[in-house]
PDB file of C-alpha atoms and ligand atoms in Angstrom:
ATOM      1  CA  UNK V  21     -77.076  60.964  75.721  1.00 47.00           C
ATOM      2  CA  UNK V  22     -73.565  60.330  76.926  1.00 51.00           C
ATOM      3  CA  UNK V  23     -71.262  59.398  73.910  1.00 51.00           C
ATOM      4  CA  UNK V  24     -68.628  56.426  74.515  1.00 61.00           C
ATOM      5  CA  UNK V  25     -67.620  56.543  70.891  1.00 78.00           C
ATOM      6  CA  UNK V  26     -64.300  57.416  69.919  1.00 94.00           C
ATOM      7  CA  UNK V  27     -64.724  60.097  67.286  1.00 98.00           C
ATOM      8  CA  UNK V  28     -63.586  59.205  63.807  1.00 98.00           C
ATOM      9  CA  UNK V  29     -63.928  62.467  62.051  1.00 98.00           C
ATOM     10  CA  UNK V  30     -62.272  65.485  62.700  1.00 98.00           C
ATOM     11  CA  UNK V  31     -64.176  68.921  62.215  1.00 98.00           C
ATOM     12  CA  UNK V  32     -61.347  71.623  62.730  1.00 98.00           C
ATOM     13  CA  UNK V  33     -61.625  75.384  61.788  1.00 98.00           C
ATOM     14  CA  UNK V  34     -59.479  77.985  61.797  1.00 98.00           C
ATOM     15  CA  UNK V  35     -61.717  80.215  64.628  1.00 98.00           C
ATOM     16  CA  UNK V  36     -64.881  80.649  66.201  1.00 98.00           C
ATOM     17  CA  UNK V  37     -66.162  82.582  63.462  1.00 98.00           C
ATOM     18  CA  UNK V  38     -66.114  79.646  61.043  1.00 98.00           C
ATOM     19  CA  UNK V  39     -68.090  77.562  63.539  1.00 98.00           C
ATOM     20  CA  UNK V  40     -71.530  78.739  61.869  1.00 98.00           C
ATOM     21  CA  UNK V  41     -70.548  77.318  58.534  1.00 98.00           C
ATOM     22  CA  UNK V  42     -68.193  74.138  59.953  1.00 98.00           C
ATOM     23  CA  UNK V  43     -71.282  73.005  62.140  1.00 98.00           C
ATOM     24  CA  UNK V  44     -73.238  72.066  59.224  1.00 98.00           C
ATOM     25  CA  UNK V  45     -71.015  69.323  58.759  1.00 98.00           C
ATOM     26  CA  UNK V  46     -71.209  68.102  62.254  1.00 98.00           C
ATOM     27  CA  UNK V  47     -75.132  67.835  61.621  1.00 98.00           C
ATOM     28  CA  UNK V  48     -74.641  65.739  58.749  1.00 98.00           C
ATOM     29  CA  UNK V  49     -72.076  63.303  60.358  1.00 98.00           C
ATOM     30  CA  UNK V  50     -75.106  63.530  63.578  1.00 98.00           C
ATOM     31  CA  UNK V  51     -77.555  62.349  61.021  1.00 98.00           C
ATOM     32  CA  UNK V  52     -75.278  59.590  59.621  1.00 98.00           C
ATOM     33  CA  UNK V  53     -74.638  58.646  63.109  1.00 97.00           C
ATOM     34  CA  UNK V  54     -70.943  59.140  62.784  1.00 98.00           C
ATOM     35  CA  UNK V  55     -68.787  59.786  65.714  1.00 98.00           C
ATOM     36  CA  UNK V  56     -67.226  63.211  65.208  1.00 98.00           C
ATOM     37  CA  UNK V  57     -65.341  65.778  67.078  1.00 98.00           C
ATOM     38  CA  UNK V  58     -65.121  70.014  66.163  1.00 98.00           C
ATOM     39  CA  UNK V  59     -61.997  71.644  67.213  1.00 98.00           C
ATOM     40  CA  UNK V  60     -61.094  75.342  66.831  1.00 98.00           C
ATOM     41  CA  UNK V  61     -57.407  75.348  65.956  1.00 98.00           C
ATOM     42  CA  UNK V  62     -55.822  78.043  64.351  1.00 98.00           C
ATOM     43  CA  UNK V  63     -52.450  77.748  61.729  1.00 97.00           C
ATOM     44  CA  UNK V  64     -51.080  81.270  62.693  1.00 97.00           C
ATOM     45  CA  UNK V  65     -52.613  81.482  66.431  1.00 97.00           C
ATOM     46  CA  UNK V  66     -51.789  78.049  67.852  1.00 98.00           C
ATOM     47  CA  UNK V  67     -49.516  76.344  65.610  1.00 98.00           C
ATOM     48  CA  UNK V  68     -48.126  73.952  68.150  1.00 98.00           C
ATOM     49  CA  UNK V  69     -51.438  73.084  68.483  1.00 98.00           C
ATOM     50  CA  UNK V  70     -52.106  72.157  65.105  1.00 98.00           C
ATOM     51  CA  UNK V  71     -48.739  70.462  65.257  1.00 98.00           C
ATOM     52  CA  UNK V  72     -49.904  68.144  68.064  1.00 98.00           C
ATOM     53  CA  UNK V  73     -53.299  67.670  66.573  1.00 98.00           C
ATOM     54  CA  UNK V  74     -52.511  66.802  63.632  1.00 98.00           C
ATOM     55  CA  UNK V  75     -49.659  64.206  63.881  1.00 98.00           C
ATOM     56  CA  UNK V  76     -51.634  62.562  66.524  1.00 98.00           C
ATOM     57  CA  UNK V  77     -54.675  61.989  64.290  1.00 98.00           C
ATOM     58  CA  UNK V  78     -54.580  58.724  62.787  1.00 98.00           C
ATOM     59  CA  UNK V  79     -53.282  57.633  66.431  1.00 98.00           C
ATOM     60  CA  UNK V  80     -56.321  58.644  68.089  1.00 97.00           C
ATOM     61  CA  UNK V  81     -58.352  56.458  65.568  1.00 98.00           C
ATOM     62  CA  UNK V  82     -59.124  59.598  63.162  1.00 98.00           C
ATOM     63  CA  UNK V  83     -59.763  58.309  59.895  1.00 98.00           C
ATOM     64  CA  UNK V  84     -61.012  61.753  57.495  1.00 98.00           C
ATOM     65  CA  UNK V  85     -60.013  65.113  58.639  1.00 99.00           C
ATOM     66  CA  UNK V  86     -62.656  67.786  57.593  1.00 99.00           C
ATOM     67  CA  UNK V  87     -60.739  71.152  57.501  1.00 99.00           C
ATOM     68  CA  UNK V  88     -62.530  75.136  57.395  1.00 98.00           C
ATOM     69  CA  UNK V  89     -60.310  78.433  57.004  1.00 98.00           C
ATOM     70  CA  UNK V  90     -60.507  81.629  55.841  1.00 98.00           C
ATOM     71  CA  UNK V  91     -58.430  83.841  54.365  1.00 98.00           C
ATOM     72  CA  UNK V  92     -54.773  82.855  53.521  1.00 97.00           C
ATOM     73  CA  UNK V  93     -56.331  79.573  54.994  1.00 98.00           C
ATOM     74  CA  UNK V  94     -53.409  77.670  55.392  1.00 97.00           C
ATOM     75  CA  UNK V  95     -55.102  75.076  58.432  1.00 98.00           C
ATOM     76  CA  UNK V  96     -56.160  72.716  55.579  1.00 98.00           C
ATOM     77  CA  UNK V  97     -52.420  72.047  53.659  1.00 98.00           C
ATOM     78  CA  UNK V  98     -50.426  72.589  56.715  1.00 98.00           C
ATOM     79  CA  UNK V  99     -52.393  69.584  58.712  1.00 98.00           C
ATOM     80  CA  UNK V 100     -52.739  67.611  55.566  1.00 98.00           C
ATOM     81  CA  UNK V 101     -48.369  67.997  55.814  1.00 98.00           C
ATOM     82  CA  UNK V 102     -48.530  66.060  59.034  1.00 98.00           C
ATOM     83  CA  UNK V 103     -50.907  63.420  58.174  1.00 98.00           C
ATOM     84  CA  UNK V 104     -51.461  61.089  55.838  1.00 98.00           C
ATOM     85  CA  UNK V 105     -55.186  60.712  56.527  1.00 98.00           C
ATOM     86  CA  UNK V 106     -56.975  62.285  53.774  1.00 98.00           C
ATOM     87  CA  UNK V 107     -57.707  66.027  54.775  1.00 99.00           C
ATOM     88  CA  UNK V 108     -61.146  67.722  52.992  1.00 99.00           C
ATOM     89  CA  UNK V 109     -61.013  71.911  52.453  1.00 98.00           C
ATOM     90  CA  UNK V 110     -64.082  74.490  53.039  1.00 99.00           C
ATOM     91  CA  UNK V 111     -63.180  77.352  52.009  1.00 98.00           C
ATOM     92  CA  UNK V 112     -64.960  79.851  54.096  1.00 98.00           C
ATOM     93  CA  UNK V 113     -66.379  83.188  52.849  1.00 98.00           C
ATOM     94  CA  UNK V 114     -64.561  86.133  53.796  1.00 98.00           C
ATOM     95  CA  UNK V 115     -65.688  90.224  53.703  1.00 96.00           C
ATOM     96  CA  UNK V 116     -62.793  91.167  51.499  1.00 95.00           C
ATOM     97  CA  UNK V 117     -62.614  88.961  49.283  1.00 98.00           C
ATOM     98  CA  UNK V 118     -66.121  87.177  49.565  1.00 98.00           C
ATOM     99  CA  UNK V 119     -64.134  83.172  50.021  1.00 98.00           C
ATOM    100  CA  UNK V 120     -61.584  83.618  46.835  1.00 98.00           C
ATOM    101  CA  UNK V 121     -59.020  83.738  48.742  1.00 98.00           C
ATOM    102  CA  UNK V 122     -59.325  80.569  50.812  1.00 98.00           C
ATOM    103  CA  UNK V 123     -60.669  78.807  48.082  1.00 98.00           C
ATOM    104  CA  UNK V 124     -57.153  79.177  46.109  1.00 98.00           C
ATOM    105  CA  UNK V 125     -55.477  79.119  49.044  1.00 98.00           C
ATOM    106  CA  UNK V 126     -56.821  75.518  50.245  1.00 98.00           C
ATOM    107  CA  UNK V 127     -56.901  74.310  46.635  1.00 98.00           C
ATOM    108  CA  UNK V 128     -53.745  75.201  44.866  1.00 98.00           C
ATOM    109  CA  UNK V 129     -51.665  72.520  47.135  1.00 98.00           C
ATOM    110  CA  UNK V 130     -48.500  71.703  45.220  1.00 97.00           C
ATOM    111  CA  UNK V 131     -47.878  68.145  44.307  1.00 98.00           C
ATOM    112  CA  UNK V 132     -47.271  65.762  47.264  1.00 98.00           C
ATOM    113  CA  UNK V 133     -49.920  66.989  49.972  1.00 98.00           C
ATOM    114  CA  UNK V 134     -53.447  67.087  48.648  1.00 98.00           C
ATOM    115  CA  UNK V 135     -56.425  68.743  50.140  1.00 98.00           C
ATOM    116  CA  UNK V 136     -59.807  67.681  48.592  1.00 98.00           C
ATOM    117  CA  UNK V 137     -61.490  70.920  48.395  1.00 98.00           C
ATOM    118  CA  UNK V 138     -65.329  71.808  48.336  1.00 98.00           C
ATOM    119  CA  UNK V 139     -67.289  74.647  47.941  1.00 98.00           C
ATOM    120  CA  UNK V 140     -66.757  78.180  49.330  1.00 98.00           C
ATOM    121  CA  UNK V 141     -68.983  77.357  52.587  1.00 98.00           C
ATOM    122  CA  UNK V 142     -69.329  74.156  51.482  1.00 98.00           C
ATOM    123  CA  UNK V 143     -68.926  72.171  54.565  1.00 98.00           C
ATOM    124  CA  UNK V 144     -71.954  69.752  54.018  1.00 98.00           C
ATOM    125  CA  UNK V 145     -70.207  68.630  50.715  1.00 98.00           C
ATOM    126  CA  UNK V 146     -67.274  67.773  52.760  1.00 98.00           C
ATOM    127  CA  UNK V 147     -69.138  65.762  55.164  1.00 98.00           C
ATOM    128  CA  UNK V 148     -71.178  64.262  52.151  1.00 98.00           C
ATOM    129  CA  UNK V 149     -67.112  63.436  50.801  1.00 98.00           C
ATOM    130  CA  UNK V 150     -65.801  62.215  54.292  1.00 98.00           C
ATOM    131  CA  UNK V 151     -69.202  59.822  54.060  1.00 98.00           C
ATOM    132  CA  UNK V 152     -68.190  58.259  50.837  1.00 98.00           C
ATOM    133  CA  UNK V 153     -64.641  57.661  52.085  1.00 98.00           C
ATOM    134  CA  UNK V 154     -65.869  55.908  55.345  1.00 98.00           C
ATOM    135  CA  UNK V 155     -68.407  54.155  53.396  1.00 98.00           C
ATOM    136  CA  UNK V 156     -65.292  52.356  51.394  1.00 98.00           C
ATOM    137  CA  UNK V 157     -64.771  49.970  54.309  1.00 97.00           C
ATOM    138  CA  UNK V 158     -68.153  50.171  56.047  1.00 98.00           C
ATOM    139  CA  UNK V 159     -71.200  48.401  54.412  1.00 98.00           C
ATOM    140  CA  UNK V 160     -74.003  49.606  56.920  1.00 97.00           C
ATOM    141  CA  UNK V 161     -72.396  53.404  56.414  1.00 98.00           C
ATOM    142  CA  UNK V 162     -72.472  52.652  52.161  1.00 98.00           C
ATOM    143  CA  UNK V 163     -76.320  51.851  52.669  1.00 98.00           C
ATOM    144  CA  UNK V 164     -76.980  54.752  54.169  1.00 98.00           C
ATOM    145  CA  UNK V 165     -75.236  57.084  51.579  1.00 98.00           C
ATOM    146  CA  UNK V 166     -77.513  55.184  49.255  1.00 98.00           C
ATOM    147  CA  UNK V 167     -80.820  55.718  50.253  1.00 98.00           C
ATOM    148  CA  UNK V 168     -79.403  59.045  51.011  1.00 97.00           C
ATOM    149  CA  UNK V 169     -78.607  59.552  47.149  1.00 97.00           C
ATOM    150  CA  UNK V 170     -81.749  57.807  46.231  1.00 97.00           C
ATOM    151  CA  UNK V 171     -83.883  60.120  48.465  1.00 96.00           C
ATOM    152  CA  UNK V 172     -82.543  63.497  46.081  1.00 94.00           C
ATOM    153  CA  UNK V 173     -83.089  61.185  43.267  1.00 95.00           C
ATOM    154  CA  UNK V 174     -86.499  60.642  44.156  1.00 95.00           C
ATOM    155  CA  UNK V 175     -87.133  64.857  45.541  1.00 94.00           C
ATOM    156  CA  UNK V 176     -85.979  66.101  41.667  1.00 93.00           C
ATOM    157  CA  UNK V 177     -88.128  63.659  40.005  1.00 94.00           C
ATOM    158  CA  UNK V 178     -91.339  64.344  41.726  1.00 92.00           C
ATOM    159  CA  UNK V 179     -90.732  67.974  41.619  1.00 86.00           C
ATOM    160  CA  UNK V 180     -90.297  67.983  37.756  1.00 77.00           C
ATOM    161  CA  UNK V 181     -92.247  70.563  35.734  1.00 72.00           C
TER     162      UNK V 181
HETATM  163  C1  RP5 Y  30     -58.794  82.165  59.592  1.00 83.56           C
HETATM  164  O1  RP5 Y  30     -58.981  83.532  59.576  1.00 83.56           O
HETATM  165  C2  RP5 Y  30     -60.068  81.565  60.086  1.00 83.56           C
HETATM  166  O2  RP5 Y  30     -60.278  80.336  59.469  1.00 83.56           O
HETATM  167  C3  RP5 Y  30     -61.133  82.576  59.766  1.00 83.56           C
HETATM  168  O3  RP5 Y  30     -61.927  82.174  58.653  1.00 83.56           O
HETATM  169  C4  RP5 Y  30     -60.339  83.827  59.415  1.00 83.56           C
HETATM  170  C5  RP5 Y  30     -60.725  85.003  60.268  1.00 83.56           C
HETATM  171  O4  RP5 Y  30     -60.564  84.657  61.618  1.00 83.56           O
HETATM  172  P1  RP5 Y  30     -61.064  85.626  62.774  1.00 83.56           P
HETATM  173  O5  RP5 Y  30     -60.288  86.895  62.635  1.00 83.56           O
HETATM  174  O6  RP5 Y  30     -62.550  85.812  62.583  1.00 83.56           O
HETATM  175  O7  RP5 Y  30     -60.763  84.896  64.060  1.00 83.56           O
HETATM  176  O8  RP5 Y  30     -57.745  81.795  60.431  1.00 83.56           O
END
């Protein structure tokens, strides 16, 4: 199906090995029937890049930014510095250091320039977060995330012991 929808979610990672983890969140936003767009855009690799991306967001109709690094992961902060959409964090797991590391690096932001952080591979929370934002200003979108909630509600109570 051809897509005429202007995306309003951004999925951006900090490489192509995130993608396994990031596209979760791009399933979820396919489910909600979200328009959404995945970009591979790296702080240290292609900074221009992010430069142009990010200031250029809320122009191009963006609304949440959904943000995955690893590592010193600094994709998350630096694009929330050049946006004042509201920018989400996954920290993604990493050999060395098995995710600390981008989890303190996306969530310690100093004051001014928040990133809303999730999990360590947490990229469906973020979507799940992105939802609830969206769902602020959109009543068919808030309905959804309800019978979404209520469907969990409903899987934990008939599977109680
Ligand atoms: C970060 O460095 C990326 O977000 C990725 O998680 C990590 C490793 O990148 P690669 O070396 O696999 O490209 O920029």
């Amino acid at each position: 199906m051809v897509n005429f929808e202007m995306p309003i979610v951004s999925i951006i990672m900090g490489s192509r090995s995130d993608l396994e983890v990031m596209k979760e969140a791009k399933s979820i936003m396919d489910d909600f029937e979200i328009e959404s767009e995945m970009k591979i855009i790296s702080a240290h690799r292609t900074p221009e890049y992010m430069f142009e991306f990010a200031s250029g967001a809320k122009k191009r109709g963006i609304k949440v930014i959904i943000a995955g690094a690893g590592g010193s992961a600094h994709l998350p902060g630096m694009t929330a510095s050049m946006t004042s959409l509201p920018v989400i964090g996954v920290p993604i797991m990493t050999k060395s250091l098995k995710g600390m590391d981008s989890l303190l690096s996306i969530v310690q932001m100093p004051f001014g320039i928040p990133v809303a952080t999730v999990a360590i591979n947490g990229s469906k929370n973020a979507a799940i977060l992105a939802i609830r934002i969206l769902a602020l200003e959109d009543g068919k979108l808030a309905k959804k995330l309800n019978s979404f909630m209520e469907a969990q509600r409903k899987s934990v109570l008939e599977e109680r012991l």
